[in-house]
Amino acid sequence: MKRLYIIVEGQTEQEFVKTLIAPYLQKHEIFEVTPILIRTSKTGRGGFVNYQHLKKDAERLLKSEKKDFIVSMFVDFFRCPEVPHKEKWSVKSSHIGQVEEMERCIKDDIKDVRFIPYIQLHEFEALLFASNEGFNSFFDEIQKEKAQRIINSYDNPEDINTTPEGAPSKRILAIKEDYDKVLEGNLIALEIGFSKIMEKCTRFRAWIEKLIELCKES
């Protein structure tokens, strides 16, 4: 079974990989799952403000000629920095079209079969709208009702808009002003459960299933 490295943009995603993705993959006998915070400088870690930072991390991991590992990435589409071949992805009319083309452009740029690009549509917080079970544990009654109305408006939480005022994280902050992404984000996700997130977030599920498939290849 291959090892898996996932390059992430922040502590929230790093913790999500450790507490939800890794345990789920362990059920599929994938036991070595390591999140890697993007290196922004010699001492700086975290934040996706420059594509070259991510590329350098990916290439650093892919220097080895061994075939016993896979490298992926878990970053937000919302406020994503410009990636290569803007002339291809910027002309797509839908957000999902842009994301899919951006992933193809990153794949073409890094050029390694062991590398699997993934951009979360629209951001990590979209996954938290898979169910109100998480919000029920941390929000008051009025806040829970507001969250439920958003959940009821989308069959797939990944479709929640990426406009500055409509991004998933902004919607949570509009409901609960003191929402702490790092602390509460993963607690909410744990309350929802990974299976429910996979059920509701079809694009995210396809990525996880792809990682499982590739890690199991001999």
Tab-separated table of C-alpha atoms in Angstrom:
chain	number	residue	atom	x	y	z
A	1	MET	CA	0.000	0.000	0.000
A	2	LYS	CA	1.360	3.418	-0.936
A	3	ARG	CA	2.013	6.324	1.404
A	4	LEU	CA	0.000	9.492	0.912
A	5	TYR	CA	1.128	13.091	1.343
A	6	ILE	CA	-1.494	15.856	1.166
A	7	ILE	CA	-0.286	19.445	0.783
A	8	VAL	CA	-2.647	21.752	2.692
A	9	GLU	CA	-2.951	25.505	2.962
A	10	GLY	CA	-3.734	25.896	6.652
A	11	GLN	CA	-4.004	24.402	10.121
A	12	THR	CA	-7.707	23.685	9.672
A	13	GLU	CA	-7.082	21.485	6.647
A	14	GLN	CA	-4.062	19.926	8.331
A	15	GLU	CA	-6.181	18.901	11.304
A	16	PHE	CA	-9.003	17.727	9.022
A	17	VAL	CA	-6.595	15.364	7.272
A	18	LYS	CA	-5.372	14.015	10.625
A	19	THR	CA	-8.738	13.638	12.371
A	20	LEU	CA	-11.121	12.686	9.545
A	21	ILE	CA	-9.404	11.780	6.269
A	22	ALA	CA	-6.618	9.630	7.741
A	23	PRO	CA	-8.907	7.518	9.975
A	24	TYR	CA	-11.246	6.924	7.028
A	25	LEU	CA	-8.364	5.857	4.794
A	26	GLN	CA	-7.074	3.538	7.517
A	27	LYS	CA	-10.278	1.537	7.057
A	28	HIS	CA	-9.024	0.952	3.525
A	29	GLU	CA	-5.615	-0.142	4.868
A	30	ILE	CA	-3.925	3.143	3.931
A	31	PHE	CA	-2.043	3.790	7.157
A	32	GLU	CA	0.518	6.441	6.232
A	33	VAL	CA	-1.293	9.713	5.536
A	34	THR	CA	0.686	12.898	6.150
A	35	PRO	CA	-0.578	16.486	5.745
A	36	ILE	CA	2.099	18.964	4.648
A	37	LEU	CA	1.586	22.679	5.347
A	38	ILE	CA	2.596	24.832	2.373
A	39	ARG	CA	6.038	26.299	2.930
A	40	THR	CA	5.894	30.043	2.285
A	41	SER	CA	9.479	30.865	3.315
A	42	LYS	CA	12.440	29.247	5.083
A	43	THR	CA	10.568	29.402	8.366
A	44	GLY	CA	6.986	30.181	7.319
A	45	ARG	CA	4.268	27.553	6.976
A	46	GLY	CA	0.635	27.834	5.922
A	47	GLY	CA	-1.308	30.028	3.534
A	48	PHE	CA	-1.848	29.639	-0.199
A	49	VAL	CA	-1.055	33.023	-1.680
A	50	ASN	CA	1.427	31.962	-4.340
A	51	TYR	CA	1.159	28.928	-6.609
A	52	GLN	CA	4.946	28.573	-6.747
A	53	HIS	CA	5.021	27.789	-3.012
A	54	LEU	CA	2.760	24.795	-3.558
A	55	LYS	CA	4.656	23.704	-6.657
A	56	LYS	CA	7.981	23.750	-4.803
A	57	ASP	CA	6.532	21.612	-2.012
A	58	ALA	CA	5.116	19.128	-4.503
A	59	GLU	CA	8.380	18.898	-6.431
A	60	ARG	CA	10.323	18.492	-3.190
A	61	LEU	CA	8.197	15.489	-2.284
A	62	LEU	CA	8.341	14.083	-5.823
A	63	LYS	CA	12.147	14.218	-6.090
A	64	SER	CA	12.351	10.612	-5.015
A	65	GLU	CA	12.090	8.179	-7.899
A	66	LYS	CA	10.285	5.661	-5.707
A	67	LYS	CA	6.781	4.635	-6.682
A	68	ASP	CA	5.529	3.832	-3.179
A	69	PHE	CA	3.772	7.131	-2.500
A	70	ILE	CA	1.163	9.542	-3.836
A	71	VAL	CA	1.158	13.337	-3.429
A	72	SER	CA	-2.065	15.340	-3.482
A	73	MET	CA	-3.244	18.781	-2.384
A	74	PHE	CA	-6.231	20.165	-0.469
A	75	VAL	CA	-6.729	23.923	-1.010
A	76	ASP	CA	-9.697	26.269	-1.406
A	77	PHE	CA	-11.010	27.647	-4.681
A	78	PHE	CA	-12.187	30.731	-2.798
A	79	ARG	CA	-9.346	33.274	-3.017
A	80	CYS	CA	-7.127	30.751	-4.770
A	81	PRO	CA	-4.017	32.393	-6.273
A	82	GLU	CA	-3.500	32.313	-10.010
A	83	VAL	CA	-2.329	28.950	-11.330
A	84	PRO	CA	-0.686	28.249	-14.733
A	85	HIS	CA	-2.502	28.651	-18.056
A	86	LYS	CA	-5.016	31.286	-17.017
A	87	GLU	CA	-6.053	31.514	-20.651
A	88	LYS	CA	-7.597	28.039	-20.295
A	89	TRP	CA	-9.337	28.101	-16.919
A	90	SER	CA	-10.405	31.750	-16.720
A	91	VAL	CA	-12.713	31.449	-19.733
A	92	LYS	CA	-14.809	28.676	-18.188
A	93	SER	CA	-18.339	29.911	-17.476
A	94	SER	CA	-18.942	28.000	-14.247
A	95	HIS	CA	-16.971	27.698	-11.032
A	96	ILE	CA	-16.809	23.927	-11.291
A	97	GLY	CA	-15.555	24.257	-14.858
A	98	GLN	CA	-12.848	26.621	-13.692
A	99	VAL	CA	-11.804	24.346	-10.836
A	100	GLU	CA	-11.615	21.263	-13.026
A	101	GLU	CA	-9.560	23.109	-15.642
A	102	MET	CA	-7.276	24.580	-12.958
A	103	GLU	CA	-6.592	21.072	-11.671
A	104	ARG	CA	-5.743	19.901	-15.188
A	105	CYS	CA	-3.409	22.869	-15.654
A	106	ILE	CA	-1.633	22.152	-12.366
A	107	LYS	CA	-1.309	18.494	-13.346
A	108	ASP	CA	0.194	19.488	-16.707
A	109	ASP	CA	2.577	21.902	-15.007
A	110	ILE	CA	3.936	19.495	-12.395
A	111	LYS	CA	3.955	16.498	-14.759
A	112	ASP	CA	4.150	13.517	-12.434
A	113	VAL	CA	1.725	10.597	-12.389
A	114	ARG	CA	2.154	10.407	-8.602
A	115	PHE	CA	0.657	13.892	-8.161
A	116	ILE	CA	-3.124	14.386	-7.862
A	117	PRO	CA	-4.310	18.024	-7.737
A	118	TYR	CA	-7.471	18.798	-5.779
A	119	ILE	CA	-9.116	22.175	-5.212
A	120	GLN	CA	-12.060	22.271	-2.808
A	121	LEU	CA	-15.147	23.906	-4.273
A	122	HIS	CA	-15.631	26.481	-2.874
A	123	GLU	CA	-13.704	26.111	0.384
A	124	PHE	CA	-13.271	23.833	3.395
A	125	GLU	CA	-16.336	25.263	5.166
A	126	ALA	CA	-18.583	23.950	2.391
A	127	LEU	CA	-18.094	20.490	3.888
A	128	LEU	CA	-19.560	21.700	7.190
A	129	PHE	CA	-22.915	22.287	5.495
A	130	ALA	CA	-23.271	18.568	4.728
A	131	SER	CA	-25.529	18.274	7.766
A	132	ASN	CA	-26.788	20.461	10.599
A	133	GLU	CA	-25.612	17.905	13.158
A	134	GLY	CA	-22.341	19.756	13.616
A	135	PHE	CA	-23.920	23.183	13.962
A	136	ASN	CA	-26.491	21.765	16.375
A	137	SER	CA	-23.689	20.976	18.810
A	138	PHE	CA	-22.116	24.441	18.843
A	139	PHE	CA	-24.786	26.968	17.791
A	140	ASP	CA	-27.748	28.379	19.692
A	141	GLU	CA	-31.317	27.852	18.454
A	142	ILE	CA	-31.462	30.907	16.191
A	143	GLN	CA	-28.042	30.133	14.722
A	144	LYS	CA	-29.036	26.521	14.079
A	145	GLU	CA	-32.154	27.638	12.232
A	146	LYS	CA	-30.125	29.979	10.009
A	147	ALA	CA	-27.643	27.213	9.210
A	148	GLN	CA	-30.455	24.788	8.418
A	149	ARG	CA	-31.986	27.227	5.925
A	150	ILE	CA	-28.682	27.343	4.036
A	151	ILE	CA	-28.378	23.544	4.099
A	152	ASN	CA	-31.927	23.197	2.768
A	153	SER	CA	-31.079	25.505	-0.142
A	154	TYR	CA	-28.392	23.246	-1.636
A	155	ASP	CA	-28.461	19.577	-2.581
A	156	ASN	CA	-24.664	19.684	-2.654
A	157	PRO	CA	-22.899	22.014	-0.173
A	158	GLU	CA	-20.058	22.385	-2.673
A	159	ASP	CA	-22.413	24.544	-4.754
A	160	ILE	CA	-22.570	27.256	-2.085
A	161	ASN	CA	-21.426	30.410	-3.838
A	162	THR	CA	-17.937	31.883	-3.734
A	163	THR	CA	-18.872	35.561	-3.831
A	164	PRO	CA	-17.193	37.529	-1.022
A	165	GLU	CA	-20.437	37.691	0.949
A	166	GLY	CA	-21.685	34.250	-0.059
A	167	ALA	CA	-18.669	32.015	0.579
A	168	PRO	CA	-19.314	29.221	3.102
A	169	SER	CA	-16.986	30.696	5.728
A	170	LYS	CA	-18.589	34.127	5.377
A	171	ARG	CA	-22.016	32.583	5.832
A	172	ILE	CA	-20.894	30.886	9.035
A	173	LEU	CA	-19.403	34.138	10.327
A	174	ALA	CA	-22.662	35.919	9.511
A	175	ILE	CA	-24.435	33.380	11.720
A	176	LYS	CA	-21.821	33.189	14.478
A	177	GLU	CA	-19.456	36.148	14.620
A	178	ASP	CA	-16.921	34.413	16.862
A	179	TYR	CA	-16.634	31.275	14.709
A	180	ASP	CA	-13.071	29.943	15.037
A	181	LYS	CA	-12.144	28.048	11.866
A	182	VAL	CA	-9.233	26.093	13.333
A	183	LEU	CA	-10.887	25.187	16.628
A	184	GLU	CA	-14.536	24.773	15.677
A	185	GLY	CA	-14.274	23.753	12.038
A	186	ASN	CA	-12.999	20.266	12.729
A	187	LEU	CA	-15.183	19.785	15.804
A	188	ILE	CA	-18.210	20.510	13.618
A	189	ALA	CA	-16.912	18.113	10.953
A	190	LEU	CA	-16.418	15.380	13.544
A	191	GLU	CA	-20.007	15.792	14.726
A	192	ILE	CA	-21.256	15.457	11.144
A	193	GLY	CA	-19.139	12.388	10.466
A	194	PHE	CA	-16.990	11.650	7.453
A	195	SER	CA	-19.544	9.316	5.861
A	196	LYS	CA	-22.166	12.074	5.756
A	197	ILE	CA	-19.674	14.532	4.274
A	198	MET	CA	-18.794	11.971	1.599
A	199	GLU	CA	-22.470	11.352	0.889
A	200	LYS	CA	-23.367	15.002	0.361
A	201	CYS	CA	-20.168	16.376	-1.194
A	202	THR	CA	-19.824	14.384	-4.386
A	203	ARG	CA	-16.745	16.115	-5.765
A	204	PHE	CA	-14.905	15.699	-2.480
A	205	ARG	CA	-15.937	12.023	-2.425
A	206	ALA	CA	-14.586	11.477	-5.926
A	207	TRP	CA	-11.201	12.832	-4.802
A	208	ILE	CA	-11.069	10.544	-1.750
A	209	GLU	CA	-12.065	7.542	-3.852
A	210	LYS	CA	-9.381	8.414	-6.402
A	211	LEU	CA	-6.745	8.543	-3.646
A	212	ILE	CA	-7.852	5.139	-2.368
A	213	GLU	CA	-7.666	3.671	-5.871
A	214	LEU	CA	-4.182	5.031	-6.528
A	215	CYS	CA	-2.794	4.099	-3.113
A	216	LYS	CA	-3.926	0.513	-3.645
A	217	GLU	CA	-2.319	0.175	-7.071
A	218	SER	CA	0.782	-1.995	-7.092
